[in-house]
Short mmCIF file of C-alpha atoms and ligand atoms in Angstrom, two decimals:
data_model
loop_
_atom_site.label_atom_id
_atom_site.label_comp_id
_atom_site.label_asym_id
_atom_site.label_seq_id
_atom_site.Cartn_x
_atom_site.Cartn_y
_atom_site.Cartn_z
CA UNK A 1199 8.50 9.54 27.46
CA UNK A 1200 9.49 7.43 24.71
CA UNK A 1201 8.09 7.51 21.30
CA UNK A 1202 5.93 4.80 20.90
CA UNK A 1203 5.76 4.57 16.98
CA UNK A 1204 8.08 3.54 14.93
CA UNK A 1205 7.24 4.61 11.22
CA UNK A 1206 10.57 3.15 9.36
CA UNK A 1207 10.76 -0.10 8.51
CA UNK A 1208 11.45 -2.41 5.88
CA UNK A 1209 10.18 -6.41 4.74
CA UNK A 1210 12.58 -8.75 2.69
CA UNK A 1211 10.25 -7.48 -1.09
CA UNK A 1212 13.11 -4.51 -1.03
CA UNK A 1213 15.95 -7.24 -0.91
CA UNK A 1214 18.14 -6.49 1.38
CA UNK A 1215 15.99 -6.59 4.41
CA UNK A 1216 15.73 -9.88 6.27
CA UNK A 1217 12.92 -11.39 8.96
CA UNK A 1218 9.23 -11.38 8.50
CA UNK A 1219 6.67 -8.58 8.73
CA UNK A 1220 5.33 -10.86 11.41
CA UNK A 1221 8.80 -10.63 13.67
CA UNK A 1222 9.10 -6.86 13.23
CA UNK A 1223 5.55 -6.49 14.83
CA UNK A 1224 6.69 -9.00 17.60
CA UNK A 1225 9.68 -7.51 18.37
CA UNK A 1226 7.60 -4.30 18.50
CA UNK A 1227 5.40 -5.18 21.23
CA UNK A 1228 8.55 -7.05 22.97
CA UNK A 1229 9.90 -3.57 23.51
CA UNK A 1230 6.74 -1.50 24.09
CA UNK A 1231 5.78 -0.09 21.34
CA UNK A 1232 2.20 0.90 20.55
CA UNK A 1233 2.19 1.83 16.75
CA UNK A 1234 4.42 0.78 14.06
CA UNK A 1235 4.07 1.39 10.37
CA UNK A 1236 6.08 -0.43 7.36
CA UNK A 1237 7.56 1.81 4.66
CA UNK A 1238 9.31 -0.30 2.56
CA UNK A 1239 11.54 1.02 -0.93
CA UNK A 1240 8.97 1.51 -3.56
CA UNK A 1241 9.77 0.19 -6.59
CA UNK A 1242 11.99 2.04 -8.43
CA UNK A 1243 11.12 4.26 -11.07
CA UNK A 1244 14.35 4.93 -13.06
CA UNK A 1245 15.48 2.11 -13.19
CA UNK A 1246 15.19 -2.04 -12.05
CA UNK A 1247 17.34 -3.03 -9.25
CA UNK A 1248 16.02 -6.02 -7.24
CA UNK A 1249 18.94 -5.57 -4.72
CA UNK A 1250 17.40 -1.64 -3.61
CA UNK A 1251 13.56 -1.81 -3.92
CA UNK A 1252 10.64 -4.12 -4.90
CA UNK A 1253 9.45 -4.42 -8.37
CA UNK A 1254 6.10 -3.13 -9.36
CA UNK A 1255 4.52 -6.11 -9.81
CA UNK A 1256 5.36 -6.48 -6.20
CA UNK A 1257 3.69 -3.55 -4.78
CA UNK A 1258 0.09 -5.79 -4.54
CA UNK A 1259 2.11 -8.01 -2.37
CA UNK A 1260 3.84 -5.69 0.16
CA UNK A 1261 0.19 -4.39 0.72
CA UNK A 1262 -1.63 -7.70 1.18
CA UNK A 1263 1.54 -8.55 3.41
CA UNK A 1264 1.09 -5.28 5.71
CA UNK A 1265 -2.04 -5.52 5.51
CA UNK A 1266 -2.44 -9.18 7.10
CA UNK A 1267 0.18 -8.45 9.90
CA UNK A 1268 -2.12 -5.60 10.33
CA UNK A 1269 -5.18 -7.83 10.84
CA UNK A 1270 -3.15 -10.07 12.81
CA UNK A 1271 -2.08 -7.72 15.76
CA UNK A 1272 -5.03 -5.69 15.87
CA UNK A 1273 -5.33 -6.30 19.45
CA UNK A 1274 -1.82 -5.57 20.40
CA UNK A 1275 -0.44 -3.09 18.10
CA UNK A 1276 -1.22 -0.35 15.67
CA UNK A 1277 -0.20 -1.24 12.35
CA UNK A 1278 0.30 1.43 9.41
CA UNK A 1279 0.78 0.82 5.88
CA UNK A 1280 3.52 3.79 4.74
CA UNK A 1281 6.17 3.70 1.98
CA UNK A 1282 9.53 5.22 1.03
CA UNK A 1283 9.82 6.57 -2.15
CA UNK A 1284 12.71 7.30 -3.86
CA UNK A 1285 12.94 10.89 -5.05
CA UNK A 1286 14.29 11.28 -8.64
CA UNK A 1287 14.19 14.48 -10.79
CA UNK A 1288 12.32 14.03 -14.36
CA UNK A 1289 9.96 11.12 -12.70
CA UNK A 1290 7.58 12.87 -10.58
CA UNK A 1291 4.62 12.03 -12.42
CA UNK A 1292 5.82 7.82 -12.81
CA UNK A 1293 6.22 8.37 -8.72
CA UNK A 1294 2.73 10.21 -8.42
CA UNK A 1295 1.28 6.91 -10.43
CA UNK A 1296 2.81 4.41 -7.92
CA UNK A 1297 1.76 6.42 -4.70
CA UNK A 1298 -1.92 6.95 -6.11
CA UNK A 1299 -2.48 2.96 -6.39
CA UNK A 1300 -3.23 3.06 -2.47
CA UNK A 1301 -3.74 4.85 0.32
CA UNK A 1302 -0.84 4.73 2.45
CA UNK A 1303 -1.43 6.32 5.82
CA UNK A 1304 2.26 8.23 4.66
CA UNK A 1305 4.89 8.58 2.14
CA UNK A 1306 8.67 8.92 3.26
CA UNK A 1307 10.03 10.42 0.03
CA UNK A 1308 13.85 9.93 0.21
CA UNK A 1309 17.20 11.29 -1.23
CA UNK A 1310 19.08 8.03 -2.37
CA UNK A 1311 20.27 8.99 -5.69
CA UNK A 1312 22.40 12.16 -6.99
CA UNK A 1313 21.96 12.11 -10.90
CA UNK A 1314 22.76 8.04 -11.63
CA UNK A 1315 24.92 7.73 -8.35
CA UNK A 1316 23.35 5.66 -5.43
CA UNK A 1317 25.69 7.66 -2.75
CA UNK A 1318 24.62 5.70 0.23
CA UNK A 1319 24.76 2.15 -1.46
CA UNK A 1320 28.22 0.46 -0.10
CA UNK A 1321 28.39 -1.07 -3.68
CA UNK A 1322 28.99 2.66 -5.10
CA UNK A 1323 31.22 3.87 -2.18
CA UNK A 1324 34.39 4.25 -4.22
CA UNK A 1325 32.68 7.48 -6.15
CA UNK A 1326 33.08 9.14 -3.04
CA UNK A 1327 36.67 9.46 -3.21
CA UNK A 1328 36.73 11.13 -6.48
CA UNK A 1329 34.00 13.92 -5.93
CA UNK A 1330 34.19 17.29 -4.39
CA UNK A 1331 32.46 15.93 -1.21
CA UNK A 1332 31.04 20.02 -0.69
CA UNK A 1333 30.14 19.97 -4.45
CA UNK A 1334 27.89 16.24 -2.92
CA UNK A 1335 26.41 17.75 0.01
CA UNK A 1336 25.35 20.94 -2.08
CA UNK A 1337 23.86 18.57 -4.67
CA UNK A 1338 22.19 16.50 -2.02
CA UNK A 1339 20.49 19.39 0.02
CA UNK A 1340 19.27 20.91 -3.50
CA UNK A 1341 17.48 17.73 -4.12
CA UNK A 1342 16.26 17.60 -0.95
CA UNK A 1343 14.39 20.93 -1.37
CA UNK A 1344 13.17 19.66 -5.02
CA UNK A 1345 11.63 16.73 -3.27
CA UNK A 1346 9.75 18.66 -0.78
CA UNK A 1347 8.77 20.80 -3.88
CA UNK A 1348 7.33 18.62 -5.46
CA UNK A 1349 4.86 17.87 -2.91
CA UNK A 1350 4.52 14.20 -3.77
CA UNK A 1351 5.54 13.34 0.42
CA UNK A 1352 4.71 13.36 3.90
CA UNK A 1353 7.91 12.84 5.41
CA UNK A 1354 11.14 13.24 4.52
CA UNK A 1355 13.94 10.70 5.44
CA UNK A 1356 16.82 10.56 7.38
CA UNK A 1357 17.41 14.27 5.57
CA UNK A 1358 21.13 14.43 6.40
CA UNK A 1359 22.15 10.73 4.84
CA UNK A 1360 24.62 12.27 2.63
CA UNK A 1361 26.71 11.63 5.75
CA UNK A 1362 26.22 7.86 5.82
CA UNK A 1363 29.67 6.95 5.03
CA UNK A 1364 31.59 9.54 7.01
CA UNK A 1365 32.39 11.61 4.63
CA UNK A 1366 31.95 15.23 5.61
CA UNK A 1367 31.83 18.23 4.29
CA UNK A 1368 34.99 21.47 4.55
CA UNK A 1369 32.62 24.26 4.13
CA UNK A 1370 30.16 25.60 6.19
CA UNK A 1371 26.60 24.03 4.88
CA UNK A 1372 24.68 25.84 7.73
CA UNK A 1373 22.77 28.14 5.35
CA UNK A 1374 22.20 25.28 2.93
CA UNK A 1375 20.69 23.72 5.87
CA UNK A 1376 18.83 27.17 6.92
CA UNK A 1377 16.96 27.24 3.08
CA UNK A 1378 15.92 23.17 3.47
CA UNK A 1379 14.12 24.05 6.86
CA UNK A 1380 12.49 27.47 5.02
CA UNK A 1381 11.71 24.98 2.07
CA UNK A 1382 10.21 22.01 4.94
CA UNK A 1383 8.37 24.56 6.96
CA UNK A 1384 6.35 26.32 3.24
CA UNK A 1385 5.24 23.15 2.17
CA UNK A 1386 4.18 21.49 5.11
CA UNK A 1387 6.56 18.56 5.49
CA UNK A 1388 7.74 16.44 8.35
CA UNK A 1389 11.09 15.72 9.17
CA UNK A 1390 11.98 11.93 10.35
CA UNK A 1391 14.23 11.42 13.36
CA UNK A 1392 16.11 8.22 12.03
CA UNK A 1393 18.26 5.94 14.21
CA UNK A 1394 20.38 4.05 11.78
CA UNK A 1395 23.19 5.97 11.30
CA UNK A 1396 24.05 4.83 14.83
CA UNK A 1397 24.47 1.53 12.67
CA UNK A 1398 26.62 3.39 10.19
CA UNK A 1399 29.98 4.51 9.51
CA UNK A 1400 28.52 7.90 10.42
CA UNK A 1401 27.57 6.86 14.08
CA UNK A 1402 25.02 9.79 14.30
CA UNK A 1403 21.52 9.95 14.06
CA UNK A 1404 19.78 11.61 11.26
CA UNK A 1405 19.69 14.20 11.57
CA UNK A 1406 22.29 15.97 13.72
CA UNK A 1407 21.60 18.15 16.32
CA UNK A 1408 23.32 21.00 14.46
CA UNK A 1409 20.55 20.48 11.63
CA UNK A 1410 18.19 19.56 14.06
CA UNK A 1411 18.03 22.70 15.85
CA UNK A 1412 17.97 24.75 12.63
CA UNK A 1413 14.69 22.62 11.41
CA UNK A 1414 13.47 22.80 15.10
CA UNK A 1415 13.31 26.76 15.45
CA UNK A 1416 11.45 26.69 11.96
CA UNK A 1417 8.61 24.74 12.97
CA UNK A 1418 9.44 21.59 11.24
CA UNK A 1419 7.23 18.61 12.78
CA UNK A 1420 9.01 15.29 13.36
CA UNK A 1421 8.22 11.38 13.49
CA UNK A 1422 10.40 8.56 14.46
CA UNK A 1423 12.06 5.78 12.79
CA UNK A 1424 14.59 3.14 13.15
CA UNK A 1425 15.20 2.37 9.31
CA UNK A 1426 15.09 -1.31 10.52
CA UNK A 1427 16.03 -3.54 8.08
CA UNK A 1428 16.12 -6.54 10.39
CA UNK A 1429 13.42 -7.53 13.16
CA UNK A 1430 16.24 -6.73 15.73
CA UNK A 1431 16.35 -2.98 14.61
CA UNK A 1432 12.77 -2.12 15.62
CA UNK A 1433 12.86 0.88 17.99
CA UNK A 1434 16.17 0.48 17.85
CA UNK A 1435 18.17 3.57 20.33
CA UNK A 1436 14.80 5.30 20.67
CA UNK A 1437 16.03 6.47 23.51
CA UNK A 1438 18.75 8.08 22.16
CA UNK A 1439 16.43 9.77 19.42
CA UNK A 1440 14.65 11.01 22.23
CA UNK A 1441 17.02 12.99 23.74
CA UNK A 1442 18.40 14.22 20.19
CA UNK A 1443 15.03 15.85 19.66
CA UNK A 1444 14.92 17.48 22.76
CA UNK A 1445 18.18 18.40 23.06
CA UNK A 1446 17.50 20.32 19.93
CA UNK A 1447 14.33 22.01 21.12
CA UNK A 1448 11.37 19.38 20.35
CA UNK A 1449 8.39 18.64 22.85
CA UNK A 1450 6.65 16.25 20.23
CA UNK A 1451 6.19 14.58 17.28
CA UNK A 1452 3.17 13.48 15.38
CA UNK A 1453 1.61 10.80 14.07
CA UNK A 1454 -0.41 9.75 10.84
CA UNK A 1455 -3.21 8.41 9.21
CA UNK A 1456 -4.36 8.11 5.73
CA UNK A 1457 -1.44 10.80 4.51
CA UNK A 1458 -2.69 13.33 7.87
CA UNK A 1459 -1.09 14.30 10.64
CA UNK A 1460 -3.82 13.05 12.82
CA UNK A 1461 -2.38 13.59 16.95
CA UNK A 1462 0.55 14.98 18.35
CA UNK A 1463 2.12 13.50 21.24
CA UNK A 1464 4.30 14.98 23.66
CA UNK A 1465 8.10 13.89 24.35
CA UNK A 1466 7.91 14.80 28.06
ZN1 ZN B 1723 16.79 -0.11 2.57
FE1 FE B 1724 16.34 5.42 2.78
FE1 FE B 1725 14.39 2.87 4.80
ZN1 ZN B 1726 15.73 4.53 4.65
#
């Protein structure tokens, strides 16, 4: 079976998503889905960029928006009200502030940043070629951990994105990998399977199987996303998610409400 939800997705408050809420929810029930829930970029907490997330005057907004596409397709299609939130060292209680003012039915907390660098923003691409690309990924799966740490999130995203660009690693991260799925598993997070590095230089899905199967014999639950940034997206190679997840050992994912896992649905 296909998933049926679709729990990544973005509006044009972040901007640089395009298409109405309303035409992501269309093209959901187009192509069968049964549940879909927003999680646009929270507004940043280090600093203002209108290009990467809303700004927090805009938060009131993206909820009124979600929430009248909600009340709009009630018939036809589950809609949930989530968020992705960036995860930066130092501001965990700023975060905490901005993901108390409602509640979401989940938080994605995600690894965008390492120290000031955006590593997955095209604009900052060139930084790539002067760092120890080990020395990255090392830095990148540490913060990974610290997020789940600090226990501000639901669900992680697209948890290998370090690879976005291509750029991969000479050493063997496999026990780095081995200590994020021991960190996952202790604090009870969930793990998103995230089509859009099909869309990427990368060409994989996050994650990859080899991580996959590592976070997969610890227990680690998973959802589904397509990172859509563009009505088009929704859903987007679900099918090939599907077969990811199972090739790497899953029977099911789960799905949420009000920040709990609330059902979990089998794959089969
Ligand atoms: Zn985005
Ligand atoms: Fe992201
Ligand atoms: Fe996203
Ligand atoms: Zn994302």
């Amino acid at each position: 079976m296909l998933p049926f939800s679709d729990y990544h997705m973005h509006t044009p408050l972040c901007g640089h998503a395009s298409g109405e809420p309303q035409e992501y929810a269309q093209q959901a029930i187009k192509i069968g889905l049964t549940e879909i829930g927003f999680s646009d970029h929270a507004p940043l907490v280090s600093h203002k960029d209108p290009g990467i997330t809303m700004d927090h005057s805009q938060l009131p907004v993206y909820l009124h928006m979600i929430e009248s596409v909600r009340a709009e397709f009630a018939d036809e299609l589950k809609v949930l009200i989530g968020i992705e939130a960036d995860y930066i060292p130092g501001y965990e209680d700023k975060t905490k502030n901005i993901l108390a003012q409602y509640p979401f039915d989940y938080v994605i907390g995600s690894v965008h940043f390492i120290q000031k660098w955006g590593f997955d923003d095209p604009i900052q691409m060139k930084e790539w070629n002067i760092r120890d690309v080990n020395e990255v990924y090392r830095d990148y799966n540490r913060l990974l951990r610290k997020s789940a740490l600090s226990r501000m999130f639901d669900i992680l995203g697209h948890v290998d994105l370090v690879k976005k660009f291509d750029f991969h690693p000479t050493e063997d991260m496999t026990a780095e990998i081995e200590e994020n799925a021991h960190v996952f598993k202790k604090t009870g997070l969930v793990i998103e399977i995230n089509s859009s590095g099909l869309r990427k230089p990368a060409k994989e899905i996050y994650p990859s199987l080899h991580d996959l199967k590592i976070y997969c014999a610890k227990g680690v639950p998973i959802t589904f996303g397509s990172d859509a940034h563009q009505p088009k997206d929704v859903g987007c190679d679900f099918d090939k998610s599907r077969d990811l997840a199972i090739a790497a050992g899953y029977t099911e994912y789960v799905l949420f409400e009000k920040r709990k896992i609330t059902r979990t649905v089998s794959l089969l």
